[in-house]
Coordinates of C-alpha atoms in Angstrom, one line a residue:
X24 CA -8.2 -7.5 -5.1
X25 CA -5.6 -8.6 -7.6
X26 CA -5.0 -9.5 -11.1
X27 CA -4.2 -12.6 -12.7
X28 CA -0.9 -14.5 -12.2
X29 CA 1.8 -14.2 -9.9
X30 CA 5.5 -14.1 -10.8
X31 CA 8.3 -15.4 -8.5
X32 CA 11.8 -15.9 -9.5
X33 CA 15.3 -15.5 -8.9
X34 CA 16.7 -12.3 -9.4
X35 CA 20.3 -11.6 -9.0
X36 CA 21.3 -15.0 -6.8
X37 CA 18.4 -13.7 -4.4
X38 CA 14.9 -15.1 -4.2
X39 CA 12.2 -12.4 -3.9
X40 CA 8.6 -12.9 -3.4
X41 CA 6.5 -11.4 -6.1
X42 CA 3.3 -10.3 -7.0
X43 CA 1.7 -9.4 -10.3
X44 CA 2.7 -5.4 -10.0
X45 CA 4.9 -6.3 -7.3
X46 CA 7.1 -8.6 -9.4
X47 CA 8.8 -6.6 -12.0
X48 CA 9.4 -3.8 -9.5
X49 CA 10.7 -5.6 -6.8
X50 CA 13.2 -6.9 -9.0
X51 CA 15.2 -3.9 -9.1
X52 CA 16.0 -4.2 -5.5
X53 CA 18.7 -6.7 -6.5
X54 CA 20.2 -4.8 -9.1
X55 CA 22.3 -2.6 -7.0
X56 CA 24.5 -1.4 -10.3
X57 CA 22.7 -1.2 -13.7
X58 CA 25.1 -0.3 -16.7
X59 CA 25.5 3.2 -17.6
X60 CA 22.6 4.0 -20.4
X61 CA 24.0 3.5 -23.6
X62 CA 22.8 5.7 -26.7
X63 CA 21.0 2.5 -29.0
X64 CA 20.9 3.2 -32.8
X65 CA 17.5 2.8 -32.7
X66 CA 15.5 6.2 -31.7
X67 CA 11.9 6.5 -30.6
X68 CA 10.0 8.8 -32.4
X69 CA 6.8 11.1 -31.2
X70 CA 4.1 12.4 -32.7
X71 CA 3.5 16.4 -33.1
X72 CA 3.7 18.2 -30.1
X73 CA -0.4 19.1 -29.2
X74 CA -2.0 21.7 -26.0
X75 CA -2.5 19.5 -22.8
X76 CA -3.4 20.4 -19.7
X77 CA -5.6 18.9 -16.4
X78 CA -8.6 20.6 -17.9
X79 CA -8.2 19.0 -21.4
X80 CA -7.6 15.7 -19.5
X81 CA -10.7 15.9 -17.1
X82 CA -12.9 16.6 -20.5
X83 CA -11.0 13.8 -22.6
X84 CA -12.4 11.4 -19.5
X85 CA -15.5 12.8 -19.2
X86 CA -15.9 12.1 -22.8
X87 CA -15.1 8.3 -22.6
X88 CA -17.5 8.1 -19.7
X89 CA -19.9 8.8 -22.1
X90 CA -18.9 5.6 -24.4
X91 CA -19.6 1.9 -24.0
X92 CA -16.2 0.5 -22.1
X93 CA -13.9 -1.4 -24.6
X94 CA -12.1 -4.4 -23.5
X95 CA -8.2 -3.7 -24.1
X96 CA -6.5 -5.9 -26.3
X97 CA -3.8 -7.6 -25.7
X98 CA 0.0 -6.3 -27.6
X99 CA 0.9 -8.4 -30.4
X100 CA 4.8 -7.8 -28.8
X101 CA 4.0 -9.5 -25.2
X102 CA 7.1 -11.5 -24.4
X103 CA 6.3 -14.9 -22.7
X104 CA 7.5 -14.7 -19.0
X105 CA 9.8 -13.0 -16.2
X106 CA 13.4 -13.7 -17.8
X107 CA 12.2 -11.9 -21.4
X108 CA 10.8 -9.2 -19.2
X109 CA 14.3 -8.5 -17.8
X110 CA 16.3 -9.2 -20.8
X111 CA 14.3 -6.0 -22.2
X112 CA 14.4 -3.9 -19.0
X113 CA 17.9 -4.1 -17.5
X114 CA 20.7 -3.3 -19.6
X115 CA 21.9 -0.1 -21.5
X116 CA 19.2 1.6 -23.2
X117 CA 17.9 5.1 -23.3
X118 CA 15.7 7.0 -21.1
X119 CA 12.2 8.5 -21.8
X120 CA 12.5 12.2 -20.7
X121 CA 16.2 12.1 -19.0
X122 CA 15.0 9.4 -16.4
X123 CA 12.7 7.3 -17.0
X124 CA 12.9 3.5 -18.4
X125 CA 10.1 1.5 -19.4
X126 CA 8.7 -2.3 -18.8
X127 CA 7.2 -4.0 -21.9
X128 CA 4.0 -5.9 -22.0
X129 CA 4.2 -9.5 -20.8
X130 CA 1.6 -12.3 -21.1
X131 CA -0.2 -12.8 -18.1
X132 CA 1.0 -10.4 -16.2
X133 CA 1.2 -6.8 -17.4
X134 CA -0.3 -8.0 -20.9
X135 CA -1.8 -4.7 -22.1
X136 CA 0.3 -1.5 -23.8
X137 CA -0.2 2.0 -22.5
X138 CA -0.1 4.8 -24.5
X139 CA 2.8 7.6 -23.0
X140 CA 3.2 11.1 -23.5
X141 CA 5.8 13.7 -22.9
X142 CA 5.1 16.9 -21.1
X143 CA 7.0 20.2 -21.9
X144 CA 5.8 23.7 -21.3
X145 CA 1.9 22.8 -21.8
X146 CA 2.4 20.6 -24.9
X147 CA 2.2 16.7 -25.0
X148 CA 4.1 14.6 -28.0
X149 CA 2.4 10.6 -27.5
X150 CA 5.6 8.5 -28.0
X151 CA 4.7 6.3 -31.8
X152 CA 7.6 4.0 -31.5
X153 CA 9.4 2.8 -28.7
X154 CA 12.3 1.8 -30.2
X155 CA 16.2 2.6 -28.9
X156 CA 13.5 2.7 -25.3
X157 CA 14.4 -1.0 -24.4
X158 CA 17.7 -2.9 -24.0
X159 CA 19.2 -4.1 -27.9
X160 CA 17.2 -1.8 -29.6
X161 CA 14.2 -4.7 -29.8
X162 CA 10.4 -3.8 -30.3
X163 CA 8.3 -4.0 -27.6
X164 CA 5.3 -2.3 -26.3
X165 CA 5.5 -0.3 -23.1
X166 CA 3.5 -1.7 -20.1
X167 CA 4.3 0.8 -17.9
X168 CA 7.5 2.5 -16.6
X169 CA 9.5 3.7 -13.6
X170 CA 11.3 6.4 -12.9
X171 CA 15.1 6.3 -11.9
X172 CA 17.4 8.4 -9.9
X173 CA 19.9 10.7 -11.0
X174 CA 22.8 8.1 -10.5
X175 CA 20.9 5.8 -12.8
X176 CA 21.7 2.9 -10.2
X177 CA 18.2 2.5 -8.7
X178 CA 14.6 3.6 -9.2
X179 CA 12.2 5.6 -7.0
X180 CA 8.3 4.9 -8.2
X181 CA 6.7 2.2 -11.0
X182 CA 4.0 2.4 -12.6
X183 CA 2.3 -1.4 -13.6
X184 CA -0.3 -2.7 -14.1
X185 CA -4.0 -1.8 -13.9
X186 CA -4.0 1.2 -11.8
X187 CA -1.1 0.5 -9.6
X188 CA 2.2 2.4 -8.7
X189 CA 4.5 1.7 -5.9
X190 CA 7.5 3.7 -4.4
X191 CA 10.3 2.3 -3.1
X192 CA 10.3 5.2 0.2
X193 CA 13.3 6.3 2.2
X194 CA 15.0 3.2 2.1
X195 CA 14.9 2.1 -1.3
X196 CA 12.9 -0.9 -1.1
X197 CA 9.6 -2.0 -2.5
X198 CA 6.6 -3.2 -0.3
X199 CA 3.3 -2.2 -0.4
X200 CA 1.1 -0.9 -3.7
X201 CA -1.3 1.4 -4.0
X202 CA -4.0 1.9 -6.5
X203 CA -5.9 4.6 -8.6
X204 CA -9.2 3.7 -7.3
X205 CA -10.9 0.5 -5.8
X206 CA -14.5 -0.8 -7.2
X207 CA -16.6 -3.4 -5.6
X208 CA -13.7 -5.2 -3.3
X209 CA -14.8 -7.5 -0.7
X210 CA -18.3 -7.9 -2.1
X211 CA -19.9 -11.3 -2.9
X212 CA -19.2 -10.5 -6.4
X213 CA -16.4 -9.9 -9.1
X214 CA -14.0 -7.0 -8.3
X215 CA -13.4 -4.7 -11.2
X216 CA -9.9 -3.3 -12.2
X217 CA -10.0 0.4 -13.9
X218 CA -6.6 0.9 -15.7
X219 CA -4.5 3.5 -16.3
X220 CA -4.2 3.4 -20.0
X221 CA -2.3 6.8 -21.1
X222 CA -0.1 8.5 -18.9
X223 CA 1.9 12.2 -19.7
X224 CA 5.3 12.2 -18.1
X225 CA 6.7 16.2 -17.5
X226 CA 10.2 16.1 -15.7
X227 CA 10.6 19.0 -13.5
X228 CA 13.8 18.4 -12.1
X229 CA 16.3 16.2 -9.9
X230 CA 14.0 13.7 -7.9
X231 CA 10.6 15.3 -8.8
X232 CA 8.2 14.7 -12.0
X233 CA 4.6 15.0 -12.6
X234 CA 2.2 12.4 -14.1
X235 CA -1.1 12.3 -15.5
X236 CA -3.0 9.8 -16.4
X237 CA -6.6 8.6 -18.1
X238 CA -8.7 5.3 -16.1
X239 CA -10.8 3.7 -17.9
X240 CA -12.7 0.4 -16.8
X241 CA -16.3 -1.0 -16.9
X242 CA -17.4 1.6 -14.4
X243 CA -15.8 4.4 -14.1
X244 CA -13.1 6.9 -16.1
X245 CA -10.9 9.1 -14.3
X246 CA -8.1 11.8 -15.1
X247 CA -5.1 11.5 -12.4
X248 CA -2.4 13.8 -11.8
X249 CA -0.1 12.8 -9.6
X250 CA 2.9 15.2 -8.3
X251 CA 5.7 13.5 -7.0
X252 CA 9.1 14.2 -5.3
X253 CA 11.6 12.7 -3.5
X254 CA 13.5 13.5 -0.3
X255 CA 15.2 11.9 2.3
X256 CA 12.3 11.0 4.2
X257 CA 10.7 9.5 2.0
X258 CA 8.9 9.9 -1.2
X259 CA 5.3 12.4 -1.5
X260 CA 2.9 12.4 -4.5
X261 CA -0.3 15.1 -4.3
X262 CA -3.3 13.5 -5.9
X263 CA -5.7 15.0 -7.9
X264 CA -8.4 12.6 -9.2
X265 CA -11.4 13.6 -10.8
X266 CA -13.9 10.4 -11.8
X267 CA -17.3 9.8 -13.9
X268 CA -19.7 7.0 -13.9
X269 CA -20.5 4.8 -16.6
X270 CA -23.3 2.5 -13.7
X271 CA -23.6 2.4 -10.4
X272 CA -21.0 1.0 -8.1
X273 CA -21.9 -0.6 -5.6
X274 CA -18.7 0.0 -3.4
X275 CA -16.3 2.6 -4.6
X276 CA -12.7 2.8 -2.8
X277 CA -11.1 6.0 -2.9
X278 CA -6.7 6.0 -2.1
X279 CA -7.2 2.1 -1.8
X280 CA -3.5 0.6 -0.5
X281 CA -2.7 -3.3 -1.6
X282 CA -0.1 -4.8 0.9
X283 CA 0.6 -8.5 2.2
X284 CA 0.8 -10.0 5.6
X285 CA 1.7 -13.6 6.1
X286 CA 2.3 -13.8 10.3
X287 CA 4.3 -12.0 12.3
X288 CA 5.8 -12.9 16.2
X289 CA 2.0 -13.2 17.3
X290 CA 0.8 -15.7 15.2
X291 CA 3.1 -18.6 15.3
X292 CA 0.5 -21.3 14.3
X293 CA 0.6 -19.7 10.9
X294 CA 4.5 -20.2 10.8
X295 CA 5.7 -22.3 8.0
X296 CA 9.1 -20.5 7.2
X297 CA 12.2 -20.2 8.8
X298 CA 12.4 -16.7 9.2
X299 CA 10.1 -15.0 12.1
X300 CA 8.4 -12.7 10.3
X301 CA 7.4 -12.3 7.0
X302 CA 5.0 -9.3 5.9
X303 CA 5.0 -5.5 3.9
X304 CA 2.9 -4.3 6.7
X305 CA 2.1 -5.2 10.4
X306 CA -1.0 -2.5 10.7
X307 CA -3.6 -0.4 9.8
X308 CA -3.4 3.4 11.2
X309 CA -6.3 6.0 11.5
X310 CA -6.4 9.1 12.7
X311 CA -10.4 9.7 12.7
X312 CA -11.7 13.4 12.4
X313 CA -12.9 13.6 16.4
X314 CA -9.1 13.2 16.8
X315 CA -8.9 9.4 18.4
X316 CA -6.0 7.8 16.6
X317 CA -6.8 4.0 15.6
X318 CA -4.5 1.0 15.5
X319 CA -5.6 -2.1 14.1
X320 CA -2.9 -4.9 14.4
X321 CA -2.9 -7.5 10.9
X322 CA -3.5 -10.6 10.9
X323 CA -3.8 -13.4 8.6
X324 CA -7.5 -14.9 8.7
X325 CA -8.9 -18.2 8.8
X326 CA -11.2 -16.8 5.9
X327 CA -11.9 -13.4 4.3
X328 CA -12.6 -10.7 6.7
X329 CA -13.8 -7.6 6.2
X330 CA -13.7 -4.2 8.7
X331 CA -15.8 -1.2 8.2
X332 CA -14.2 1.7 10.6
X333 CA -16.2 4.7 11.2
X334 CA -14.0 7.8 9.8
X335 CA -15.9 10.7 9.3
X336 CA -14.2 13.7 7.9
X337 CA -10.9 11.7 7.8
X338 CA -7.7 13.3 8.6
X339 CA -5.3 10.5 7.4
X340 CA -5.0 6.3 7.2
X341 CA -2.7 4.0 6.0
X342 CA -0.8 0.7 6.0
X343 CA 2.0 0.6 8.1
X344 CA 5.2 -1.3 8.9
X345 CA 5.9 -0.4 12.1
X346 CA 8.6 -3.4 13.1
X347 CA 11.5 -2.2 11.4
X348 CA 14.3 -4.2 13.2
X349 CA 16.2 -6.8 11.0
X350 CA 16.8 -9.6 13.4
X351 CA 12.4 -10.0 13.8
X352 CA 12.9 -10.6 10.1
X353 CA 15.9 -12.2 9.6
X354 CA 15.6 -11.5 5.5
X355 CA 18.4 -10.4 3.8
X356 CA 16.9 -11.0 0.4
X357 CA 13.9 -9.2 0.7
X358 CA 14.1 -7.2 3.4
X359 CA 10.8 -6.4 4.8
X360 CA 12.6 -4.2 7.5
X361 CA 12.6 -1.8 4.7
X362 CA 10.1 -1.7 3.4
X363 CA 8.1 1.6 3.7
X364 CA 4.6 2.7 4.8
X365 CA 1.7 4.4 3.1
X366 CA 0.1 6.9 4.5
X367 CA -2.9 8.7 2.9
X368 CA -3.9 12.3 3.9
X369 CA -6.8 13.6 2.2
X370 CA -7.1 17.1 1.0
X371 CA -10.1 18.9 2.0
X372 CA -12.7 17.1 3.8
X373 CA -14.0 13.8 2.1
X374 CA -16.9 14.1 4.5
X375 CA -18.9 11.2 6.0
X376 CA -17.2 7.3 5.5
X377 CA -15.8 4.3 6.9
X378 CA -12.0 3.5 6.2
X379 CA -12.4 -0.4 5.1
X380 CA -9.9 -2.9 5.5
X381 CA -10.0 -6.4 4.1
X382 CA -7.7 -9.3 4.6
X383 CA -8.1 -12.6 3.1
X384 CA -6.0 -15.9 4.1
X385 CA -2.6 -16.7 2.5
X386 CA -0.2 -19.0 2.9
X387 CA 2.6 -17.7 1.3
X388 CA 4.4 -14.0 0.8
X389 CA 3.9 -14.4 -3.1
X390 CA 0.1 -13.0 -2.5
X391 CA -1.1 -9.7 -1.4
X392 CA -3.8 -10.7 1.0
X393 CA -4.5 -7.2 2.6
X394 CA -6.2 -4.0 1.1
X395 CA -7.6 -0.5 2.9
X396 CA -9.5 2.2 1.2
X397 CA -12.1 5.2 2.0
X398 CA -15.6 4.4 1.6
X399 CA -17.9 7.6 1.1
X400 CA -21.6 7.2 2.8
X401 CA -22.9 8.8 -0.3
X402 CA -23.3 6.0 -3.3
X403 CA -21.6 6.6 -7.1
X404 CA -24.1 6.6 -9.3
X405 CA -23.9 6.2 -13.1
X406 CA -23.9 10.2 -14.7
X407 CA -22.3 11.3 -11.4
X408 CA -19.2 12.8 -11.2
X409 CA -16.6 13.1 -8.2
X410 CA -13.2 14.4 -7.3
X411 CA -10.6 13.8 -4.4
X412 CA -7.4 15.0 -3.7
X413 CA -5.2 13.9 -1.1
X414 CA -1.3 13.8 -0.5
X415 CA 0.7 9.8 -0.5
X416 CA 3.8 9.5 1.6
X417 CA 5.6 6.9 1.4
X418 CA 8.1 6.4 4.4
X419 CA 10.3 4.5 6.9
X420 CA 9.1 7.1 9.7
X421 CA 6.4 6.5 11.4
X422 CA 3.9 9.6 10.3
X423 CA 1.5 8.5 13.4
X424 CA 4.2 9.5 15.7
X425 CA 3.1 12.5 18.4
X426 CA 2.8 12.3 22.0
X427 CA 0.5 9.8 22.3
X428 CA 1.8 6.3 22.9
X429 CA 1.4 4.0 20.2
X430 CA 1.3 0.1 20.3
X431 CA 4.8 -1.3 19.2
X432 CA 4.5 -4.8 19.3
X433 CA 1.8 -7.2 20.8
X434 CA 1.8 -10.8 21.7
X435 CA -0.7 -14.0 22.1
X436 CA -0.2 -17.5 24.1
X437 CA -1.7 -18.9 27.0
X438 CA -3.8 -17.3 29.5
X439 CA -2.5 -17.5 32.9
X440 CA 0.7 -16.7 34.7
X441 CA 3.6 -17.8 33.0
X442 CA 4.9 -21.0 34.1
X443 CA 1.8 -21.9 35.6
X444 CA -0.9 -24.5 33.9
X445 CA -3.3 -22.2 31.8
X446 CA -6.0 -20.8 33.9
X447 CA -8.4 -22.2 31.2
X448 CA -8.2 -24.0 27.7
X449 CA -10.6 -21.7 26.4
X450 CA -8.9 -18.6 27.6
X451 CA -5.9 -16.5 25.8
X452 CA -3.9 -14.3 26.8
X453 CA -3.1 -11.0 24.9
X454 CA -0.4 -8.9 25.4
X455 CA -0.1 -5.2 23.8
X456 CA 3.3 -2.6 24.3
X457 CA 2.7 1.0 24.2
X458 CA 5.4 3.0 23.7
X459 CA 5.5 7.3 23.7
X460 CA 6.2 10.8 25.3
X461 CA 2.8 10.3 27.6
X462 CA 4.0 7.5 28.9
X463 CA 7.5 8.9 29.9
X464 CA 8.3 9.1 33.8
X465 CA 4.7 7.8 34.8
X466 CA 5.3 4.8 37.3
X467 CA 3.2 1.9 38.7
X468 CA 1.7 4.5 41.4
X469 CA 0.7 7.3 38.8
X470 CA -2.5 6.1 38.1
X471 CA -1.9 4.5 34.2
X472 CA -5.0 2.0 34.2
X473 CA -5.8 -0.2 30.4
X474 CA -9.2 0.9 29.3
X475 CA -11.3 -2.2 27.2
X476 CA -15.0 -2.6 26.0
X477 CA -14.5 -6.6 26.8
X478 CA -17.5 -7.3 29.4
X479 CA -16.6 -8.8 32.7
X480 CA -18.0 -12.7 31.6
X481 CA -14.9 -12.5 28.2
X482 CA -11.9 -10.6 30.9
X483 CA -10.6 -13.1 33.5
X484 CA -7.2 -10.8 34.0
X485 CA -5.9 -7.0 32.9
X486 CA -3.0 -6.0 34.2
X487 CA -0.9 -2.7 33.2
X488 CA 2.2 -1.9 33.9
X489 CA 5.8 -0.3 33.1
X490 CA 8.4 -2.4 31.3
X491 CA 11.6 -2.2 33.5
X492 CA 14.6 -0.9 32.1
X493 CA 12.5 1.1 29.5
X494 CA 11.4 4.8 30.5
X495 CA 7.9 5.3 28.3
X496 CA 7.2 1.5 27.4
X497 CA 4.0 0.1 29.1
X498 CA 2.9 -4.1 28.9
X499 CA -0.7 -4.7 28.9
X500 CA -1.6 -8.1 29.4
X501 CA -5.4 -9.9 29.2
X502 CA -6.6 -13.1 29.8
X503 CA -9.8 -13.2 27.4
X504 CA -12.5 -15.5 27.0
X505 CA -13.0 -15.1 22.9
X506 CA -16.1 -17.4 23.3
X507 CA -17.7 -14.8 25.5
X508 CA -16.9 -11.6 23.4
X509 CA -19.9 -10.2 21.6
X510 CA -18.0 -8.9 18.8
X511 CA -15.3 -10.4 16.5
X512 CA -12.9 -7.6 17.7
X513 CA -12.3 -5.7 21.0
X514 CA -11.0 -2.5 22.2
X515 CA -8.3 -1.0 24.1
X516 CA -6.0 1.5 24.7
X517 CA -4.1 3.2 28.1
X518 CA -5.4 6.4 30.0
X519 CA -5.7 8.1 32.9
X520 CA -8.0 9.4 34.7
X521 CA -10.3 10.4 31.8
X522 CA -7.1 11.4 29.6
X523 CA -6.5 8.8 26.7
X524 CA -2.5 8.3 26.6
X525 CA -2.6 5.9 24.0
X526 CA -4.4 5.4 20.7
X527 CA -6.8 2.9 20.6
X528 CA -6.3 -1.0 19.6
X529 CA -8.6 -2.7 17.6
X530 CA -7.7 -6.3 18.0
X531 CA -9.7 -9.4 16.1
X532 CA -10.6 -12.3 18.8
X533 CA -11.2 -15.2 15.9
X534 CA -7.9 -17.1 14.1

């Protein structure tokens, strides 16, 4: 699920966690001013302009599919570490296209150089020398790049690394990645990591450009195109991916999201900071194609756990951070308040599938532990071709909001009433808040019962209930038996009568 190395640092008197792709971008939250681009001496220089279009891209990567896959090499102009990286990066230099700035390749990290193109009016020009790109003038290879706003002061979306891109959303802070495509995570086996290894850049306007780009790995080759724009809400790119075989794979991820949970107010035996929360994301979001919308709380696991989650004809998923008050964090550093959600909504129906989530243990915020992606039921098999589109958001709102309730915050300790000895030592007690319009003016006497699958022998207590003081916010509490729970997870969610008020809570029983 990630690539080698991890960077963590200092940047701008503030410590922020890093990792790999995350790294380098994350850094720009700190630099709340960059100088004003200054015109170097040094100019790049491009090739002649040549025809380019989606069609000539989806035949350029149907034509590598049909070559043995070459290992990249590494650039001869890698700098050595995190400080070189930024010496290059931030500072006055020009602007590829009007606004965007590039990262060079670094050993260990982001090691390999990409080839970039500019777009104009249906012709490309590759850029053949990156000088007067990068601060001084120096020589370096581009790695990847981001793309800035119009002030200059900040960035919007990154490409690095592999295949993954990140946005900083509505609040202008980096979180959670995504990735072009995911092959073979969570197997008993090695993961492999496509790469984007040419991209074409066309500006087409303030706070909107569209990018292309070739994948290329052991597997599988792809043509991307990605068309992005910023608003207040948040950021949107519409995805276009068409991919060819090279073998069989085995598991193939399509809109696969990387993110990192460490614990959160429910898990305090996995507490070893001093702030209360530390995570990009505190849940997983479905909204299945019968309609039920699906809420699976994260959690960091004792060992690597994977979920398959039946989603047929899928309407949308994504990883979300729901909790977006400052005092449950208590960061002013990194601020994982901020940081957005991903939501994925395919275009078209992607047909018969599980949405997969996997999350392995971690014990510190400098690894992304957590990764969700679309499974189709139909295997990829070398010669095949296939083709998805779907829309990204990225966003502080909550795109499952509607009128059914949705759990806001949930709770574990010992079963019993509180104050009281436990009722047993092998009994805990869960405790789930549901919060929306269905919920609003119903009282203790209207009839609002918490539907579970857990069988009599595993539930000693449910209770359900209105929180006082707060018109459309219900408390669930259960006293479980996990020993007696046939199933790693159980299921939950408010109703009545035979109306379902709430989505439905997927919550894990082991540690």
């Amino acid at each position: 699920m990630r690539d080698a190395g991890t960077i963590a640092t200092e940047v701008a008197n503030r410590s922020i966690a890093r990792r790999e792709f995350s790294g380098l971008v994350a850094a720009l939250a700190g630099f709340v001013a960059l100088p004003p681009m200054a015109r170097a001496a040094a100019q790049p220089r491009f090739a002649p302009a040549r025809p380019f279009s989606w069609d000539v891209l989806v035949q350029q990567a149907r034509a590598l599919a049909a070559r043995p896959w070459a290992e990249p090499q590494v650039s001869p102009h890698a700098v050595a570490d995190f400080d070189a990286v930024g010496k290059l990066t931030y500072g006055p230099a020009q602007a590829l296209g009007g606004d965007v700035r590039l990262f060079p390749t670094a050993r260990g990290t982001s090691p390999h150089a990409v080839t970039l193109h500019l777009v104009e009016n249906g012709s490309a020009r590759q850029l053949v020398d990156a000088r007067g790109l990068f601060v001084g003038g120096k020589q370096a290879d581009p790695a990847g790049f981001r793309v800035m706003t119009q002030d200059q002061h900040s960035d919007w979306l990154a490409f690095l690394g592999a295949s993954y891109f990140r946005s900083s959303g509505s609040r202008d802070q980096y979180g959670l990645s995504a990735r072009g495509i995911a092959v073979d995570t969570a197997l008993p086996k090695a993961e492999e990591f496509p790469a984007f290894t040419e991209f074409w850049i066309e500006n087409l306007g303030p706070d909107r450009v569209r990018i292309h780009a070739l994948l290329d790995g052991p597997s599988v080759t792809g043509a991307y195109a990605f068309d992005c724009r910023k608003g207040t809400a948040g950021v949107t790119q519409d995805v276009r991916a068409a991919l060819f075989f090279r073998r069989d794979v085995e598991r193939l991820g399509a809109a696969p999201i990387t993110s990192m949970f460490w614990y959160d107010q429910s898990d305090s035996a996995r507490r070893a900071d001093w702030r209360p929360e530390i995570h990009d994301s505190d849940g997983l979001a479905i909204w299945s194609g019968s309609g039920e919308r699906i809420w699976v709380p994260l959690s960091n696991p004792a060992a690597n756990r994977t979920n398959a989650l039946r989603a047929d004809h899928v309407k949308g998923f994504g990883l979300l951070q729901r909790d977006q008050a400052f005092d449950h964090y208590q960061d002013d550093g990194a601020f994982y308040d901020r940081r957005p959600s991903l939501w994925v909504e395919p275009q078209g129906d992607w047909g018969a599938g599980t949405v997969m989530l996997y999350r392995m243990p971690t014990g510190s915020e400098t690894q992304d532990n957590v990764a969700a992606f679309w499974v189709s039921d139909q295997p990829a098999k070398a010669g095949q071709g296939r083709e998805f589109a779907y829309r990204l958001t990225w966003t502080s709102q909550d795109p499952t909001a509607g009128t059914a309730a949705r759990c806001v915050d949930s709770w574990q300790g010992a079963a019993g009433r509180p104050g009281d000895e436990p009722v047993s030592q092998e009994a805990r007690k869960f405790v789930f808040d549901f919060d929306g319009p269905a919920l609003r003016g119903l009282g203790r006497d209207s009839g609002v019962t918490a539907a579970t699958n857990l069988p009599p022998k595993a539930l000693l207590h449910a209770a359900a209930y209105p929180v006082a003081g707060q018109d459309g916010r219900w408390r669930v509490t259960l006293d479980v038996r996990p020993a007696a729970v046939p199933s790693p997870e159980f299921r939950l969610y408010l109703k009545r009568g035979d109306q379902a008020l709430s989505e439905t809570v997927i919550q894990g029983v082991q540690p």
